[in-house]
Amino acid sequence: MYVAVKGGERAIDNAHKLLADARRGDRDVPEVSLDQIDNQLALAVDRVMSEGSLYDRELASLAIKQARGDLIEAIFLLRAYRTTLPRFGASEPLDTGAMDIRRRVSATFKDLPGGQVLGPTFDYTHRLLDHTLAEQSDVEEPATAPAEAGRFKSVAELLAGGGLIEDDDPPAGDVGDLTREPLSFPAKRDLRLQNLARGDEGFLLALGYSTQRGFGRTHPFAGEIRYGEVEVEFFAEDAGFAVPLGSIAVTECQMVNQFTGSANRAPCFTRGYGLVFGQSERKAMAMALVDRALRARELGEETGAPAQDEEFVLSHSDNVQATGFVEHLKLPHYVDFQSELGLLRKLQAEFHARDAHTETPIQDAAE
Amino acid sequence: MSAPVYNFAYLDEQTKRMIRRAILKAIAIPGYQVPFASREMPMPYGWGTGGVQITASILGPDDKLKVIDQGSDDTTNAVSIRKFFVKTAGVETTTKTNEATVIQTRHRIPEQALTEDQVLVYQVPIPEPLRFLEPRETETRRMHALSEYGLMHVKLYEDIARHGHIATTYAYPVEVGGRYVMDPSPIPKFDNPKLSDSPALQLFGAGREKRIYAIPPYTHVKSLDFEDHPFEPYRHDAQCELCGAMNSYLDEVITDDAGSRMFVCSDTDFCEDRRAAGHHGPQGGPAAAATKEESAHG
Ligand SMILES: [Zn+2]
């Protein structure tokens, strides 16, 4: 005799215990520490902080550990935690010109004030598996040089003097926050940039790549990419001035894009902008490409490519939303499936009944 | 790193106020999708975050909560959501439809008629009834503003031309209070008649899409149709094998590898109540409250 299935609650509890067991794995292998994740998987931590929209290396490391290295799951954990935090306001705009630079490269000028600083990068390494890393490694101290004092203007700033590149004055008024107000279209650039900064690295990478292959070409040059520490300041109403809150590591990309001009604008270079927490040039560059592509309408350019379609890009960039909705197909849908089964049976019965009543001439075999 | 302390029903009071304002607006404009600043919840988007945020915003300490998915209190996600509120709000829960003050549901409306003292909260995946006809939000908002629903009627008409029937079996579009066309969430069209003139307040939450909408009590809700092709509620050519119900929505259960099947009520509370009252179907002994413990291997 069939009886209704019960016991979902116990099954769930047991599934969670099994998850904890799988997370820990072989008990003879030392457990990974948050410090180890933070130090030795630093770029994973950077990505989780960026797309999780929360700059906290310790919490991001915890999320990665809890998620068993599934970075989208870790991003989700960090986002869900972030929601519970009080929001005091927006910081003063970061002055990336005053960055304590660890890396800075320009693809548009051979040399420029401050110079090219290669920093810690995979670029120019040969991608050969390094078997010495399979064992405990003995790493020599890196070479150092005294930091150059002063503020390094970005390539975009250097170009701005000559009127060769569009102005980039921030609009007056408060910046938006799509985690506090639902996004509506058309969205202003502040919200677009916030969306892209939180957006999935892989999605932006593919979109940025598509513009290079002709789906909304933007003629980009990597004007400058810089990575390092910047100070965050917050305007304190009580004190009446901006107070430093600490410093964070960011990667900034300023794309310089060709613009042929329109009826009311002279030809000039235009900008695409990318900024992410930590070190991720791939994400910052992809973001800058997509930012510029999304400005097609504003600049009176032809539109129609996926990367230029604001609603398409901004509605699908968020991997926490995307993974939730894709994976929700795992949830039971048997009520709706039952309705579809019922309809299908009815339509098939009607089809065959109709078939039986009409005389179908025998088809020519050659047809 | 100390464990954070969460507010009653998880959301902070400011967020609840924001959501309540959206709910009030939704009640004032029946069937209209109100954008709201949906929060990132500790469960995935698409798994009921919209319904959870509504429930969290309307729940009080004296409420009694029922959570169902596919009509059942014991489906995994219903269990998970119920546990969430037990943990964060400490409210009493029930599986009895008539005892609950707030019922959160996915894909079903309980068989038993609801009352003025109850609120039914629906989890909604895609709130926009026009979405699969027009993917752009900018366009669909304009179409709603102008009551430009011709496209929807064309779609339903094309179904009739091709199949002789409207081929929409769930998430069947409705017109609310003579104005807005609304997606009733993916309930089977069997449930559509229960949407209309219900004494209970019906709230719909779409977390990922950041929309809330409502059907106030005693609002007329009409399933879209044509004069010569009136709306037909879905009928099963079967009865519940356990309780013998002839008029409830049924789940089809496959019972062996040969594809044998049987039908049982999707609304488990309804079915249990009937059996407790002495009704039984071909396979259900009277008061077959006996339940099988699922082998709990996760
Ligand atoms: Zn039954």
XYZ file of C-alpha atoms and ligand atoms in Angstrom:
666
model
C 0.000 0.000 0.000
C 1.235 3.433 -0.864
C 1.647 5.900 1.996
C 2.652 9.544 1.805
C 6.374 10.080 2.105
C 7.524 11.780 5.305
C 10.914 12.372 6.805
C 12.207 15.254 4.681
C 13.445 17.023 7.790
C 15.658 14.166 8.932
C 16.966 13.622 5.414
C 17.971 17.290 5.234
C 19.769 17.145 8.582
C 21.648 14.062 7.484
C 22.557 15.635 4.136
C 24.070 18.572 6.012
C 26.102 16.258 8.223
C 27.378 14.517 5.130
C 28.327 17.867 3.631
C 30.330 18.774 6.738
C 32.090 15.445 6.521
C 32.913 15.855 2.829
C 34.139 19.393 3.479
C 36.588 18.193 6.057
C 37.668 15.233 3.942
C 40.415 12.865 5.085
C 40.993 13.604 8.788
C 44.665 12.672 8.403
C 45.190 15.673 6.113
C 45.722 18.894 8.099
C 42.723 21.227 8.025
C 43.230 24.322 5.893
C 43.364 27.558 7.906
C 41.860 30.909 7.006
C 45.358 32.404 7.040
C 46.492 29.859 4.503
C 43.570 30.655 2.226
C 44.078 34.396 2.638
C 47.813 34.199 1.908
C 48.164 31.385 -0.563
C 44.842 31.562 -2.421
C 44.839 35.355 -2.309
C 43.366 35.846 -5.772
C 40.405 33.625 -4.926
C 39.872 35.787 -1.855
C 40.069 38.885 -4.069
C 37.432 37.570 -6.419
C 35.082 36.590 -3.611
C 35.438 40.039 -2.003
C 34.843 41.769 -5.351
C 31.784 39.903 -6.468
C 30.616 39.526 -2.886
C 30.776 43.331 -2.554
C 32.438 43.167 0.827
C 36.049 43.977 1.552
C 36.974 41.589 4.346
C 39.744 39.098 3.681
C 39.044 37.016 6.766
C 35.331 36.584 6.023
C 36.048 35.891 2.351
C 38.568 33.211 3.384
C 35.985 31.711 5.705
C 33.428 31.715 2.885
C 35.863 29.928 0.570
C 36.564 27.308 3.208
C 32.861 26.840 3.964
C 32.088 26.624 0.233
C 34.760 23.965 -0.303
C 36.449 26.222 -2.837
C 33.285 26.852 -4.886
C 33.816 30.572 -5.450
C 30.274 31.408 -6.550
C 28.955 29.686 -3.433
C 31.499 31.684 -1.394
C 30.378 34.917 -3.069
C 26.792 34.020 -2.181
C 27.741 33.444 1.475
C 29.494 36.795 1.658
C 26.577 38.615 -0.003
C 24.062 37.085 2.390
C 26.216 38.224 5.302
C 26.688 41.690 3.816
C 22.918 42.202 3.699
C 22.751 42.042 7.468
C 25.292 44.825 7.986
C 24.221 48.410 8.704
C 25.023 50.887 5.975
C 26.487 54.186 7.128
C 26.839 55.924 3.800
C 29.151 56.233 0.822
C 32.871 56.920 1.096
C 34.568 59.832 -0.589
C 35.629 58.969 -4.159
C 38.838 56.925 -4.105
C 41.872 58.831 -5.339
C 43.550 56.089 -7.332
C 46.122 58.655 -8.486
C 47.458 58.581 -4.935
C 47.621 54.767 -4.967
C 50.523 53.019 -3.304
C 51.367 51.247 -6.540
C 52.404 47.599 -6.652
C 51.849 47.218 -10.363
C 51.173 49.685 -13.139
C 51.357 49.134 -16.855
C 50.302 51.185 -19.838
C 49.895 49.797 -23.335
C 49.646 53.241 -24.915
C 52.914 54.930 -23.886
C 56.341 53.365 -23.751
C 57.220 55.442 -20.756
C 55.339 57.874 -18.610
C 55.792 59.625 -15.261
C 56.105 56.961 -12.610
C 57.211 54.402 -15.183
C 55.969 50.936 -15.898
C 55.906 48.793 -12.758
C 55.510 45.096 -13.453
C 54.778 43.918 -9.919
C 53.531 40.417 -9.077
C 52.084 39.080 -12.327
C 51.584 35.846 -14.245
C 52.293 37.774 -17.450
C 55.528 36.670 -19.157
C 55.655 33.458 -17.077
C 55.762 30.270 -19.091
C 52.701 28.289 -18.208
C 54.571 25.116 -17.358
C 53.468 23.220 -14.294
C 56.048 23.909 -11.621
C 56.613 20.583 -9.918
C 58.782 22.140 -7.244
C 55.554 23.612 -5.814
C 54.269 20.115 -5.160
C 56.558 20.035 -2.157
C 57.270 22.586 0.531
C 58.900 25.415 -1.349
C 61.755 27.593 -0.276
C 61.093 30.987 -1.792
C 63.753 33.652 -1.867
C 63.014 37.190 -0.772
C 61.949 39.447 -3.658
C 64.011 42.366 -4.892
C 62.761 45.716 -3.684
C 63.278 49.333 -4.597
C 62.259 52.451 -2.684
C 58.799 53.598 -3.694
C 58.685 56.792 -5.693
C 56.984 59.428 -3.681
C 54.149 61.473 -5.084
C 51.019 61.073 -7.053
C 51.093 59.281 -10.392
C 48.647 60.684 -12.861
C 46.876 58.082 -14.905
C 47.216 57.990 -18.666
C 43.669 59.264 -18.967
C 44.546 62.224 -16.751
C 47.673 62.895 -18.806
C 45.645 62.880 -22.013
C 42.902 65.046 -20.541
C 45.153 68.097 -20.557
C 45.286 68.146 -24.342
C 41.551 67.745 -24.891
C 42.237 64.484 -26.679
C 40.037 62.513 -24.330
C 36.511 63.207 -23.125
C 36.040 64.909 -19.786
C 35.122 62.630 -16.964
C 33.597 64.874 -14.338
C 31.548 62.877 -11.894
C 27.899 63.948 -11.958
C 26.713 65.904 -8.939
C 24.508 64.203 -6.372
C 24.592 60.994 -4.419
C 25.747 57.785 -6.001
C 23.120 55.092 -6.356
C 23.186 51.702 -4.688
C 21.470 48.839 -6.420
C 21.491 46.804 -3.236
C 19.182 49.406 -1.680
C 17.036 50.452 -4.638
C 15.869 48.081 -7.368
C 17.634 48.682 -10.654
C 15.483 50.209 -13.382
C 16.275 50.960 -17.002
C 17.849 52.991 -18.427
C 20.338 52.889 -15.554
C 22.830 55.670 -14.871
C 26.514 54.943 -15.193
C 27.148 54.760 -11.435
C 24.652 51.910 -11.140
C 25.931 50.257 -14.277
C 29.456 50.309 -12.884
C 28.273 48.966 -9.536
C 26.471 46.163 -11.329
C 29.552 45.318 -13.398
C 31.890 45.435 -10.387
C 29.666 42.849 -8.677
C 29.148 40.952 -11.924
C 30.447 37.514 -12.707
C 34.017 37.555 -13.975
C 33.336 34.875 -16.571
C 30.241 36.607 -17.902
C 32.018 39.960 -18.251
C 35.044 38.285 -19.756
C 32.914 36.674 -22.462
C 31.027 39.906 -23.156
C 34.220 41.971 -23.291
C 35.734 39.381 -25.601
C 32.676 39.524 -27.859
C 33.243 43.264 -28.402
C 36.783 42.511 -29.555
C 35.442 40.053 -32.072
C 33.116 42.573 -33.654
C 29.899 42.297 -31.658
C 29.904 45.963 -30.655
C 33.493 46.900 -31.374
C 34.934 49.651 -29.152
C 38.513 50.035 -30.467
C 40.083 49.762 -27.027
C 43.596 50.498 -25.819
C 44.629 49.549 -22.311
C 45.541 53.087 -21.356
C 46.534 51.960 -17.949
C 46.090 49.195 -15.437
C 47.191 49.756 -11.884
C 47.015 47.698 -8.765
C 47.884 48.715 -5.231
C 46.596 50.140 -1.985
C 44.378 53.196 -1.749
C 43.078 54.987 1.266
C 39.322 55.069 1.880
C 37.936 58.224 3.428
C 34.536 58.876 4.872
C 33.051 62.313 5.373
C 32.111 62.508 9.027
C 29.224 64.942 9.599
C 30.206 65.421 13.236
C 33.823 66.249 12.535
C 33.050 68.252 9.409
C 35.854 66.679 7.413
C 36.807 63.404 5.750
C 38.428 60.864 8.030
C 40.512 57.935 6.796
C 38.945 54.520 7.411
C 41.891 52.437 6.259
C 43.224 51.265 2.963
C 42.127 48.613 0.504
C 43.812 46.941 -2.453
C 42.146 47.571 -5.807
C 42.834 47.015 -9.484
C 41.837 49.832 -11.792
C 41.675 49.718 -15.561
C 41.259 52.760 -17.746
C 40.521 51.823 -21.308
C 41.037 54.492 -23.935
C 38.668 53.984 -26.838
C 38.528 55.494 -30.270
C 35.480 57.612 -30.995
C 34.799 58.935 -34.460
C 32.554 61.727 -33.296
C 28.916 62.453 -33.968
C 26.853 65.386 -35.246
C 27.402 67.368 -32.069
C 30.652 65.927 -30.739
C 34.152 66.227 -32.175
C 36.160 63.017 -32.519
C 38.075 62.266 -29.326
C 39.136 59.361 -27.185
C 36.516 58.019 -24.836
C 36.795 55.990 -21.682
C 35.794 52.628 -20.354
C 36.351 52.066 -16.670
C 36.941 49.039 -14.498
C 37.589 48.818 -10.769
C 37.644 45.735 -8.586
C 38.821 44.795 -5.116
C 42.197 43.109 -4.870
C 44.197 42.027 -7.873
C 42.173 40.976 -10.885
C 43.252 42.517 -14.129
C 41.096 40.139 -16.156
C 37.956 41.321 -14.402
C 38.924 45.021 -14.378
C 39.737 44.965 -18.096
C 36.602 43.050 -19.040
C 34.560 45.453 -16.941
C 36.116 48.446 -18.719
C 35.328 46.938 -22.128
C 31.723 46.300 -21.190
C 31.343 49.719 -19.538
C 32.432 51.341 -22.779
C 30.203 49.091 -24.871
C 27.220 50.073 -22.705
C 27.887 53.737 -23.496
C 27.084 53.201 -27.179
C 23.613 54.728 -26.917
C 24.868 57.778 -24.986
C 27.566 58.354 -27.628
C 25.154 57.959 -30.523
C 26.864 54.846 -31.827
C 25.175 51.975 -33.577
C 23.771 49.508 -31.030
C 22.464 45.979 -31.170
C 25.349 43.819 -29.993
C 24.821 41.838 -26.782
C 27.456 43.795 -24.811
C 25.733 47.068 -25.747
C 22.347 45.905 -24.522
C 22.026 47.398 -21.065
C 19.017 45.395 -19.979
C 20.533 42.154 -21.228
C 23.933 42.761 -19.604
C 22.813 44.191 -16.277
C 19.996 41.672 -15.789
C 22.231 38.663 -16.280
C 25.611 39.633 -14.845
C 24.965 38.635 -11.259
C 26.151 35.095 -10.625
C 24.335 34.772 -7.310
C 21.031 35.495 -9.042
C 21.943 33.357 -12.022
C 23.075 30.330 -10.074
C 20.009 30.489 -7.848
C 17.595 30.525 -10.727
C 19.387 27.951 -12.840
C 19.752 25.614 -9.882
C 16.182 26.115 -8.697
C 15.222 23.716 -11.470
C 16.300 21.072 -8.951
C 13.328 21.960 -6.767
C 10.195 19.884 -7.233
C 8.046 20.999 -10.137
C 5.748 18.016 -10.149
C 2.552 20.012 -9.825
C 3.257 21.925 -13.033
C 4.684 18.843 -14.727
C 1.448 17.021 -13.906
C -0.540 19.761 -15.639
C 1.674 19.472 -18.696
C 1.357 15.668 -18.686
C -2.414 15.998 -18.583
C -2.463 18.419 -21.504
C -0.013 16.353 -23.535
C -2.082 13.200 -23.103
C -5.195 15.094 -24.177
C -3.508 16.628 -27.234
C -2.055 13.275 -28.262
C -5.418 11.540 -27.874
C -7.049 14.215 -30.006
C -4.282 13.993 -32.573
C -4.630 10.242 -32.932
C -8.427 10.429 -33.004
C -8.215 12.970 -35.818
C -5.639 10.823 -37.588
C -7.917 7.821 -37.495
C -10.736 9.794 -39.139
C -8.822 11.303 -42.011
C -7.711 9.115 -44.844
C -4.064 9.752 -45.316
C -2.787 8.818 -48.747
C 0.176 6.469 -48.574
C 3.286 8.582 -48.881
C 5.572 7.966 -51.785
C 8.670 6.271 -50.438
C 10.876 8.636 -52.344
C 9.427 11.686 -50.596
C 34.728 36.755 14.499
C 31.656 36.354 16.658
C 28.365 34.936 15.441
C 26.020 37.733 14.390
C 22.720 38.204 16.185
C 19.798 38.504 13.800
C 16.636 40.516 14.227
C 13.205 38.878 14.662
C 12.448 37.069 11.388
C 15.980 37.859 10.146
C 15.355 41.167 8.334
C 16.166 44.430 10.103
C 13.221 46.689 10.915
C 14.165 49.278 8.297
C 14.079 46.654 5.568
C 10.762 45.337 6.854
C 9.312 48.854 6.704
C 10.512 49.217 3.115
C 8.895 45.894 2.201
C 5.667 46.745 4.053
C 5.437 49.992 2.098
C 5.772 47.999 -1.119
C 3.087 45.589 0.114
C 0.714 48.456 0.926
C 1.248 49.938 -2.501
C 0.664 46.512 -4.061
C -2.621 46.167 -2.159
C -3.667 49.639 -3.272
C -3.045 48.760 -6.942
C -4.195 45.140 -7.265
C -2.129 43.117 -9.703
C 0.458 45.844 -10.261
C 4.090 44.778 -9.832
C 5.741 47.073 -7.298
C 9.557 47.212 -7.534
C 11.216 46.767 -4.156
C 14.796 46.680 -2.891
C 14.959 42.917 -2.539
C 17.671 41.810 -0.132
C 20.176 39.051 -0.489
C 18.788 36.314 1.671
C 20.637 33.325 3.105
C 18.859 31.048 0.646
C 19.336 31.096 -3.122
C 17.442 33.311 -5.514
C 14.729 31.264 -7.180
C 14.214 29.244 -4.000
C 11.605 31.505 -2.423
C 13.509 34.646 -1.421
C 10.602 36.896 -2.451
C 8.062 34.944 -0.425
C 10.474 34.718 2.495
C 10.987 38.482 2.551
C 7.222 39.104 2.529
C 6.636 36.545 5.258
C 9.484 38.006 7.318
C 7.940 41.472 6.991
C 4.399 40.549 7.994
C 5.112 37.917 10.609
C 4.414 38.746 14.249
C 5.279 36.707 17.345
C 1.668 35.436 17.622
C 1.433 34.172 14.071
C 1.190 30.546 13.160
C 3.070 29.703 10.004
C 2.485 26.993 7.426
C 4.911 26.468 4.546
C 4.095 24.303 1.551
C 5.800 23.437 -1.702
C 3.816 21.533 -4.344
C 0.990 21.424 -1.806
C 3.044 19.499 0.726
C 4.520 20.575 4.059
C 7.230 17.971 3.851
C 8.990 18.823 0.589
C 12.627 19.702 1.198
C 12.453 23.409 0.432
C 9.274 23.863 2.472
C 11.039 22.189 5.388
C 14.043 24.435 4.918
C 11.978 27.647 4.848
C 9.885 26.583 7.841
C 13.078 25.853 9.791
C 14.424 29.264 8.844
C 11.473 30.999 10.497
C 11.480 28.709 13.504
C 15.137 29.633 13.988
C 14.958 33.369 13.262
C 11.452 34.219 14.522
C 10.640 31.391 16.893
C 7.036 31.412 15.655
C 4.743 28.486 15.990
C 4.339 26.405 12.854
C 1.595 24.122 11.708
C 0.748 21.877 8.813
C -2.984 22.488 9.329
C -4.335 24.904 6.763
C -7.159 26.067 9.038
C -4.820 26.789 11.955
C -2.296 28.909 10.051
C -2.433 32.700 9.990
C 0.288 32.990 7.361
C 0.759 30.363 4.646
C 3.775 30.578 2.392
C 3.382 28.542 -0.751
C 5.127 27.500 -3.897
C 3.052 26.317 -6.868
C -0.236 25.551 -5.072
C -3.248 27.091 -3.335
C -4.553 24.916 -0.490
C -7.735 23.004 -1.303
C -9.497 24.203 1.826
C -11.082 27.657 1.443
C -9.129 30.361 3.232
C -10.542 32.939 5.634
C -10.247 36.668 6.327
C -7.780 35.902 9.111
C -5.260 34.361 6.754
C -2.589 35.667 4.415
C -1.350 33.535 1.548
C 2.207 34.372 0.454
C 3.294 33.087 -2.955
C 6.860 32.512 -4.101
C 7.194 33.868 -7.618
C 9.993 33.066 -10.082
C 9.054 35.343 -13.022
C 6.469 37.955 -12.007
C 5.976 39.383 -15.481
C 3.096 37.660 -17.322
C 4.281 39.189 -20.594
C 7.922 38.148 -20.148
C 7.946 35.284 -22.629
C 6.212 37.407 -25.215
C 8.484 40.413 -24.659
C 11.779 39.924 -22.815
C 12.406 43.617 -22.122
C 11.257 45.071 -18.826
C 11.213 48.575 -20.341
C 8.668 47.335 -22.913
C 6.478 45.265 -20.595
C 6.149 48.106 -18.081
C 4.931 50.343 -20.887
C 2.473 47.682 -22.038
C 1.003 47.406 -18.529
C 0.761 51.168 -18.195
C -1.260 51.341 -21.415
C -3.235 48.138 -20.693
C -1.804 46.934 -23.955
C -2.537 43.246 -23.574
C -3.290 42.375 -27.177
C -0.096 40.315 -27.462
C -1.262 38.019 -24.676
C -4.613 37.438 -26.348
C -2.870 36.746 -29.648
C -0.718 34.123 -27.935
C -3.724 32.413 -26.348
C -5.613 32.604 -29.647
C -2.712 31.004 -31.518
C -2.868 28.115 -29.048
C -6.523 27.599 -29.878
C -5.854 27.783 -33.602
C -3.077 25.218 -33.343
C -4.269 22.834 -30.643
C -7.944 23.566 -30.214
C -7.166 24.561 -26.598
C -5.235 27.149 -24.712
C -1.997 25.257 -24.111
C -1.070 27.030 -20.887
C -1.496 24.667 -17.972
C 0.209 26.560 -15.164
C 1.098 30.199 -14.452
C -2.095 30.851 -16.379
C -2.474 34.637 -16.766
C -5.274 36.443 -14.974
C -6.780 39.910 -14.982
C -7.057 41.401 -11.507
C -9.858 43.780 -10.588
C -10.534 44.541 -14.241
C -7.177 46.230 -14.778
C -3.765 44.557 -14.557
C -2.868 41.293 -16.185
C -0.962 39.288 -13.608
C 1.046 36.097 -13.363
C -0.462 34.017 -10.548
C 2.949 32.285 -10.111
C 3.341 28.739 -11.434
C 0.216 27.337 -9.780
C -1.671 24.853 -11.964
C -4.625 26.475 -13.705
C -6.714 24.091 -11.602
C -6.079 26.565 -8.759
C -6.959 29.715 -10.700
C -10.628 29.879 -9.604
C -9.464 30.044 -5.962
C -7.653 33.330 -6.679
C -10.922 35.191 -7.171
C -12.975 36.766 -4.376
C -10.880 35.044 -1.727
C -11.489 36.319 1.819
C -7.733 36.000 2.422
C -5.122 38.540 1.421
C -2.849 37.141 -1.290
C 0.686 38.500 -1.572
C 3.214 37.612 -4.248
C 6.972 38.041 -3.821
C 9.644 37.744 -6.503
C 13.037 38.213 -4.833
C 15.403 37.885 -7.760
C 13.218 40.038 -9.983
C 12.588 42.471 -7.098
C 8.812 42.725 -7.429
C 5.883 42.483 -5.018
C 2.228 42.342 -6.033
C -1.059 41.557 -4.362
C -4.651 40.488 -4.679
C -6.607 42.169 -1.873
C -9.420 40.167 -0.236
C -12.622 39.870 -2.247
C -11.045 41.041 -5.483
C -12.395 39.640 -8.704
C -9.745 37.713 -10.597
C -10.526 36.524 -14.100
C -8.497 33.933 -15.981
C -7.973 35.237 -19.501
C -10.132 33.577 -22.116
C -12.427 34.169 -25.092
C -16.215 34.215 -25.253
C -16.243 31.166 -27.523
C -13.379 29.512 -25.659
C -14.088 30.061 -21.979
C -11.488 29.215 -19.362
C -11.595 25.525 -18.495
C -10.225 24.527 -15.120
C -8.090 21.418 -15.253
C -9.838 18.174 -14.384
C -8.249 14.887 -13.426
C -9.918 11.754 -14.722
C -9.044 10.085 -11.450
C -9.599 10.168 -7.732
C -7.164 10.205 -4.831
C -6.192 6.631 -4.093
C -5.778 7.428 -0.412
C -8.754 9.596 0.503
C -11.001 9.147 -2.492
C -11.260 12.884 -3.197
C -12.733 13.543 -6.631
C -12.149 17.284 -6.684
C -8.597 17.847 -5.474
C -5.418 18.396 -7.463
C -3.584 15.100 -7.808
C 0.046 14.086 -7.989
C 0.850 11.182 -10.248
C 3.119 8.672 -8.545
C 4.954 5.991 -10.474
C 4.875 2.839 -8.401
C 7.022 0.330 -10.277
C 9.453 -0.046 -13.155
C 6.648 -1.144 -15.449
C 5.285 2.393 -15.234
C 2.269 1.606 -13.082
C 0.917 4.794 -11.629
C -1.553 6.043 -9.131
C -2.917 9.419 -8.103
C -2.813 11.020 -4.679
C -3.769 14.479 -3.396
C -1.054 17.094 -3.861
C -2.381 18.916 -0.774
C -1.159 16.559 1.953
C -2.991 18.294 4.798
C -6.279 18.127 2.879
C -5.753 14.427 2.217
C -4.857 13.634 5.835
C -7.886 15.549 7.103
C -10.186 13.607 4.834
C -8.755 10.307 5.904
C -9.012 11.312 9.557
C -12.679 12.088 8.872
C -13.163 8.541 7.612
C -12.945 9.013 3.846
C -10.847 6.598 1.942
C -9.932 5.733 -1.602
C -9.131 2.373 -3.197
C -5.734 2.101 -1.452
C -6.183 4.124 1.720
C -7.424 2.368 4.800
C -9.571 4.588 7.039
C -7.540 7.147 8.967
C -4.380 5.946 7.328
C -2.319 8.398 9.294
C 0.474 5.878 9.123
C 3.403 7.461 7.386
C 6.569 6.003 6.120
C 9.881 7.287 7.373
C 11.888 7.995 4.282
C 15.207 6.217 4.482
C 17.105 9.190 5.815
C 20.374 8.795 4.003
C 20.339 12.386 2.717
Zn -6.293 12.497 -0.956
